[in-house]
PDB file of C-alpha atoms in Angstrom:
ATOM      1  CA  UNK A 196       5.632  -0.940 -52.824  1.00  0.00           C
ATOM      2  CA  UNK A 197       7.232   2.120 -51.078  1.00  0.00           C
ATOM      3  CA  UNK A 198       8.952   1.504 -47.787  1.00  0.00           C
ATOM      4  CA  UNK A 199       6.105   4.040 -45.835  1.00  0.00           C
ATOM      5  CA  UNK A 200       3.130   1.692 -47.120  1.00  0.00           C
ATOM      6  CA  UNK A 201       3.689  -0.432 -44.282  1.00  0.00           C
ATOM      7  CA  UNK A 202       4.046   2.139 -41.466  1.00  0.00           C
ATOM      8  CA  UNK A 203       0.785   1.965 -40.240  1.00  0.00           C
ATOM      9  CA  UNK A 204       1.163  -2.187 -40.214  1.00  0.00           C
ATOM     10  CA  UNK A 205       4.226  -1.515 -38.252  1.00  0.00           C
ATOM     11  CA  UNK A 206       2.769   0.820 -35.878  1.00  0.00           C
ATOM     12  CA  UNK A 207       0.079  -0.944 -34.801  1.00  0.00           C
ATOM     13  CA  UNK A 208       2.469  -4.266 -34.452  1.00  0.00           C
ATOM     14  CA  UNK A 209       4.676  -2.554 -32.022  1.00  0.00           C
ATOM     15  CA  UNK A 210       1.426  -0.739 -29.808  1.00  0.00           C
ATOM     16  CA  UNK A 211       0.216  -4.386 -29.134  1.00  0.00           C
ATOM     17  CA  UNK A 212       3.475  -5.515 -28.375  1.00  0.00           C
ATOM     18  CA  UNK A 213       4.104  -2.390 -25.455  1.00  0.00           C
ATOM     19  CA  UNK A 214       0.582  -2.828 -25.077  1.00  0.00           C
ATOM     20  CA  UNK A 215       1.092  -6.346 -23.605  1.00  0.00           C
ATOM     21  CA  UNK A 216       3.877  -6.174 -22.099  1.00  0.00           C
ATOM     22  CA  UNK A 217       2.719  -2.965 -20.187  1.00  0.00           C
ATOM     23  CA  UNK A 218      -0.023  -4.868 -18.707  1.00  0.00           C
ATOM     24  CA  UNK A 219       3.235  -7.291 -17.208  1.00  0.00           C
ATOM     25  CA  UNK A 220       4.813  -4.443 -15.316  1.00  0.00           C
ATOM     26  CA  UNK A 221       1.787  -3.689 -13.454  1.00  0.00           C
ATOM     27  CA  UNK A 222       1.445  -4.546 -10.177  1.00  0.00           C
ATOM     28  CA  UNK A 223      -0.242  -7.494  -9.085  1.00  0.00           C
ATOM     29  CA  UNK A 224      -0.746  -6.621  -4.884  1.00  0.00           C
ATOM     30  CA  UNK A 225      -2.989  -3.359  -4.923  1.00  0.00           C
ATOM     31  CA  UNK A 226      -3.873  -1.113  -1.862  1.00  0.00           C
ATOM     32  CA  UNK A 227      -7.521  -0.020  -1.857  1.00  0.00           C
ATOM     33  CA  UNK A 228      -8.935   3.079   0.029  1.00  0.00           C
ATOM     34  CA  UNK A 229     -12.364   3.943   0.806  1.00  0.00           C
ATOM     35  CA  UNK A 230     -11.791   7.323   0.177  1.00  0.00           C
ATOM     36  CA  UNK A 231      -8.859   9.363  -0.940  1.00  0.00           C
ATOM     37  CA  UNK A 232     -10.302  12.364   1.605  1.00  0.00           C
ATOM     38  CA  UNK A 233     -10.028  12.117   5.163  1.00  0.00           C
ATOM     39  CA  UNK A 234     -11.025  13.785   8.365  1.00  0.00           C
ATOM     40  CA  UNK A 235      -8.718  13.746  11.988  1.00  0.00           C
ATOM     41  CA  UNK A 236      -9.915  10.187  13.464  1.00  0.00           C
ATOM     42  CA  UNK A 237     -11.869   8.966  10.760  1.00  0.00           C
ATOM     43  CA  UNK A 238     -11.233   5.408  10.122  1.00  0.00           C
ATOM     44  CA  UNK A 239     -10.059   4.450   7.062  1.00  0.00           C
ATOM     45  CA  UNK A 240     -10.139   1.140   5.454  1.00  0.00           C
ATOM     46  CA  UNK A 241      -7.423  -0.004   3.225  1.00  0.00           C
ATOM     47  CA  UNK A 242      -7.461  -3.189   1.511  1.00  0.00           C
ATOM     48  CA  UNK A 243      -4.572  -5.017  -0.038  1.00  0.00           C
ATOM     49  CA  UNK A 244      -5.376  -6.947  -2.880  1.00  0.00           C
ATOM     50  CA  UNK A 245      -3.644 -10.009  -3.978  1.00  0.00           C
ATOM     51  CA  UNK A 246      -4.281 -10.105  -8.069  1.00  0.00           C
ATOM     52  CA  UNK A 247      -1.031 -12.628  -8.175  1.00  0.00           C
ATOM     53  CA  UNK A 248      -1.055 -16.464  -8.740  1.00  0.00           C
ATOM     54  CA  UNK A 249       0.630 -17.105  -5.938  1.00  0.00           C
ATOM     55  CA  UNK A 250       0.101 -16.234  -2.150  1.00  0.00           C
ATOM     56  CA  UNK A 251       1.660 -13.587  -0.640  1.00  0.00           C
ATOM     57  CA  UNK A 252       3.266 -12.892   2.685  1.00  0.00           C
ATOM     58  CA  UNK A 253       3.042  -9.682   4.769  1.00  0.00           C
ATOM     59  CA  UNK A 254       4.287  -8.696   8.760  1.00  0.00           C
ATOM     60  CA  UNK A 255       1.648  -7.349  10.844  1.00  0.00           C
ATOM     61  CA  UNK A 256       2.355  -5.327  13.888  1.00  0.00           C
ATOM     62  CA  UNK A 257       0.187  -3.427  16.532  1.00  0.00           C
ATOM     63  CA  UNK A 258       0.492   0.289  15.785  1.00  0.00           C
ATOM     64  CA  UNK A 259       0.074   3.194  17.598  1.00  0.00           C
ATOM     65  CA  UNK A 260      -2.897   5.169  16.785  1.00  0.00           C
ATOM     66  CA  UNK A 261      -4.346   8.272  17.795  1.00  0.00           C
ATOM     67  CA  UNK A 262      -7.535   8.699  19.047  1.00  0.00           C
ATOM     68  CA  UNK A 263      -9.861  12.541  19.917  1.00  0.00           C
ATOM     69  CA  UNK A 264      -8.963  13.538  23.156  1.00  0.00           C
ATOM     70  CA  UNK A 265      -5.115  12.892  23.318  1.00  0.00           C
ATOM     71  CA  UNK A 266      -5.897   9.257  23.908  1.00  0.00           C
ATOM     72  CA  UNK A 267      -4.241   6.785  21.886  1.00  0.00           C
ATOM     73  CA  UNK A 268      -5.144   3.245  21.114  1.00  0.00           C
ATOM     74  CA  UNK A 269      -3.996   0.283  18.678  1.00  0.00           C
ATOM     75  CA  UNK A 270      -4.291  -0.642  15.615  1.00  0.00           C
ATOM     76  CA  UNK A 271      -2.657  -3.855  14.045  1.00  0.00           C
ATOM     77  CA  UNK A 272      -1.623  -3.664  10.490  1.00  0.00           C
ATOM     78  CA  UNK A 273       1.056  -4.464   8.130  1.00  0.00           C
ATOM     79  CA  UNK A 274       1.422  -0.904   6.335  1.00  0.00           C
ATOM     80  CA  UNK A 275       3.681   2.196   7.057  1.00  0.00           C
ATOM     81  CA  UNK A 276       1.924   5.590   6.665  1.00  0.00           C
ATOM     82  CA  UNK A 277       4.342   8.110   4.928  1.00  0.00           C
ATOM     83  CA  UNK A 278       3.325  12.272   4.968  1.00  0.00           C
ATOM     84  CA  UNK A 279       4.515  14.406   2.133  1.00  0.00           C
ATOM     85  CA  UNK A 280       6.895  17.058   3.226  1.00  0.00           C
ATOM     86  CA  UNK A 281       8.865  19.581   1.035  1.00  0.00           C
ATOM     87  CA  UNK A 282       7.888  17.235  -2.028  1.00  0.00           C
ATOM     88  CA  UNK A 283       9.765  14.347  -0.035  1.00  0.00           C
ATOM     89  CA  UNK A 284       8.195  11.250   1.817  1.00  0.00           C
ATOM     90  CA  UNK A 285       8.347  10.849   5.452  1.00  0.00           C
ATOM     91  CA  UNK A 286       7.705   7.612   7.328  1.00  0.00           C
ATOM     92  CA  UNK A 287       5.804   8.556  10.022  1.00  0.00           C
ATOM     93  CA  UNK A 288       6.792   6.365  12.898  1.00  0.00           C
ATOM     94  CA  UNK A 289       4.788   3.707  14.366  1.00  0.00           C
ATOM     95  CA  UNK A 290       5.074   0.613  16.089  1.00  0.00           C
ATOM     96  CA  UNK A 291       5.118   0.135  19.972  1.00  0.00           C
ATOM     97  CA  UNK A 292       7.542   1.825  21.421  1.00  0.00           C
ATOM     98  CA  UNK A 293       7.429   0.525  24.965  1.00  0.00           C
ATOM     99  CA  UNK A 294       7.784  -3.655  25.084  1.00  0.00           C
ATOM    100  CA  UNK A 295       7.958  -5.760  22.403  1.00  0.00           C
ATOM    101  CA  UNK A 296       5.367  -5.287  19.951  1.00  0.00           C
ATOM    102  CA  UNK A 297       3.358  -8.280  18.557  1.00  0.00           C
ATOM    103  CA  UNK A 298       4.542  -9.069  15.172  1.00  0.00           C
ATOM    104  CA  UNK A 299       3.194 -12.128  13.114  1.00  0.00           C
ATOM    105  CA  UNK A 300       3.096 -12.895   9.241  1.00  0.00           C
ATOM    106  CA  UNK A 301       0.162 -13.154   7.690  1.00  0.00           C
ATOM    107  CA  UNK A 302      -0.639 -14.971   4.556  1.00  0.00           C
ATOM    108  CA  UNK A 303      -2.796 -13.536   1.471  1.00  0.00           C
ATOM    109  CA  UNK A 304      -3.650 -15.857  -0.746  1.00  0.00           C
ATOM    110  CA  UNK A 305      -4.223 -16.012  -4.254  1.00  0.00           C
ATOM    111  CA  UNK A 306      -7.203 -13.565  -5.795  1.00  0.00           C
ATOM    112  CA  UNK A 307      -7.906 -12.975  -2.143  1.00  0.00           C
ATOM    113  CA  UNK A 308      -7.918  -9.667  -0.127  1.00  0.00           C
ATOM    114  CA  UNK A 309      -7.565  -8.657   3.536  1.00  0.00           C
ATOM    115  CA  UNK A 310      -8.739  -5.338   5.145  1.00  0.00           C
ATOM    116  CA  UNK A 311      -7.324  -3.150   7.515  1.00  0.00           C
ATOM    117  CA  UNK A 312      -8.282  -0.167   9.177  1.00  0.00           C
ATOM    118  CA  UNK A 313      -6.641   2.755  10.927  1.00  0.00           C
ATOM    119  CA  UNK A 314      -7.444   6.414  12.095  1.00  0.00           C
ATOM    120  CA  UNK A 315      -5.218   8.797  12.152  1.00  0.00           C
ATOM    121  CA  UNK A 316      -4.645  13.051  12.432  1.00  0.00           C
ATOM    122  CA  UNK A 317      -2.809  15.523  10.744  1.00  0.00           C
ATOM    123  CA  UNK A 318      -2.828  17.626   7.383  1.00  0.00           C
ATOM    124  CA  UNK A 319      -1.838  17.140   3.969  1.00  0.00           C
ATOM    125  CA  UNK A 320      -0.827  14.555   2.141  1.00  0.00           C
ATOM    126  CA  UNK A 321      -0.154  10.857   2.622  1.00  0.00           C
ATOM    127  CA  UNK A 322      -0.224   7.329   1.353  1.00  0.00           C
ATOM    128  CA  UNK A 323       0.213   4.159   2.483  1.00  0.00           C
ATOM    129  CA  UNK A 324       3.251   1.456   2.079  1.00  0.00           C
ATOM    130  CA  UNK A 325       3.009  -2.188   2.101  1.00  0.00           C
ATOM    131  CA  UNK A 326       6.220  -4.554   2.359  1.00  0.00           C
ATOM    132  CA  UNK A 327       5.442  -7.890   0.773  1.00  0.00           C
ATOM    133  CA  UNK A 328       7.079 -11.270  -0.313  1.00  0.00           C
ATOM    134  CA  UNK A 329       5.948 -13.954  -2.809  1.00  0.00           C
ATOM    135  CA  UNK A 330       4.851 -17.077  -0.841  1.00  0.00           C
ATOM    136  CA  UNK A 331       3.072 -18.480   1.628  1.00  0.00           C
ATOM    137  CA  UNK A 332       6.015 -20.230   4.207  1.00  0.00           C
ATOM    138  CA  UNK A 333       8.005 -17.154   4.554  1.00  0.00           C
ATOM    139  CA  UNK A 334       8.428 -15.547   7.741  1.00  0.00           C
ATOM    140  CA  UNK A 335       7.590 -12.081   6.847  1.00  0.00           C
ATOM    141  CA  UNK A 336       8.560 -10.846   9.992  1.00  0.00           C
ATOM    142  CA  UNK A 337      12.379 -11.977   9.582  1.00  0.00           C
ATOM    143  CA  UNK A 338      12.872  -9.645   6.769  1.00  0.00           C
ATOM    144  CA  UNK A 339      13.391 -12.512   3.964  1.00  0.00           C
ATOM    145  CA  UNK A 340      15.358 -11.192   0.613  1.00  0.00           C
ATOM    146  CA  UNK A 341      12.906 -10.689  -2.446  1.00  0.00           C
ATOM    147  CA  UNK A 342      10.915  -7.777  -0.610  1.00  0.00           C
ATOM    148  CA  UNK A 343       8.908  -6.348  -2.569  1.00  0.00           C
ATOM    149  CA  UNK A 344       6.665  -2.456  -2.265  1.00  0.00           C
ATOM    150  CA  UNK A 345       3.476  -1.498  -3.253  1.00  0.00           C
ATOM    151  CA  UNK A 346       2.248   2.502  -2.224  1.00  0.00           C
ATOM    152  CA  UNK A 347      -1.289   3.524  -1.970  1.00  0.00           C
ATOM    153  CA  UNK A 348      -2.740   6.141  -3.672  1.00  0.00           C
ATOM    154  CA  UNK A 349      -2.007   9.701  -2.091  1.00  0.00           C
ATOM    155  CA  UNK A 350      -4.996  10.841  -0.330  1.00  0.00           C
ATOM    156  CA  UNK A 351      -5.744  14.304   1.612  1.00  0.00           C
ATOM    157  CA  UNK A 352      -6.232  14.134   5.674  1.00  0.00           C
ATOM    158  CA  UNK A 353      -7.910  17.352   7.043  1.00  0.00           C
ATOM    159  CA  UNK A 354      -7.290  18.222  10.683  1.00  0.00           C
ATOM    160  CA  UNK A 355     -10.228  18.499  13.067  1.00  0.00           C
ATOM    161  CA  UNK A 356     -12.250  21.459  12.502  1.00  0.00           C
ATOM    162  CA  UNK A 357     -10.751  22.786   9.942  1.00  0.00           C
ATOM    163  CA  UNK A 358     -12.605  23.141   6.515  1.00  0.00           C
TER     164      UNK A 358
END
């Protein structure tokens, strides 16, 4: 038998084997938008799903949000909204600036999700980030060791009126 006979044998022992182990590196917390196109103000709902065996931990905090008018309001959520900028990502700031802001952890549990919702204005392009840890007694709020990311999918905000 010539060494090339068993190429093909070969090839298709080392796809399943990146095959599987690919399916490893993926992540198992997942942010969910309704949409990946939004107007100025429009809420949108992101949900974080928990795909691990285990619980997970997040801190939520009341946000700032902006509302038509120049009014502002609240939102409370554990995610950080980032804007694209010269091909970079910028954390847009949030949190309550004036007093101390209510901060709590908040526990997803296993196969479970938990939606949040914000509205916000601009234009361009922007995701979401969540800071997680693995566990259910952790006080997320501390900020443990063994934090972990997860990023939304970019999606497209359009400014009021514009087309």
């Amino acid at each position: 038998m010539r060494p090339l006979d068993h190429l093909p044998a070969r090839i298709a022992i080392a796809f399943v084997f990146f095959s599987a182990t690919s399916v490893g590196v993926r992540s198992q917390v997942v942010l969910k938008l309704n949409s990946l196109h939004f107007n100025a103000y429009v809420p949108i709902k992101i949900t974080v799903i928990n795909r691990e065996s285990r619980a997970i931990s997040v801190c939520v905090s009341q946000q700032w949000i902006p509302k038509p008018n120049d009014d502002v309001g609240v939102a409370t959520t554990p995610l950080l909204m980032q804007v694209q900028s010269n091909r970079k990502w910028l954390s847009v700031l949030n949190g309550v600036d004036v007093g101390p802001p209510l901060r709590y952890p908040l526990t997803i549990e296993p196969r479970k999700s938990q939606e949040f919702q914000l509205q916000t204005k601009g234009n361009g392009k922007a995701r979401f980030v969540l800071y997680y840890w693995i566990g259910s007694d952790i006080n997320a709020c501390d900020g443990p060791s063994g934090k972990k990311t997860v990023m939304s999918p970019t999606f497209t905000l359009r400014a009021h009126g514009q087309q």
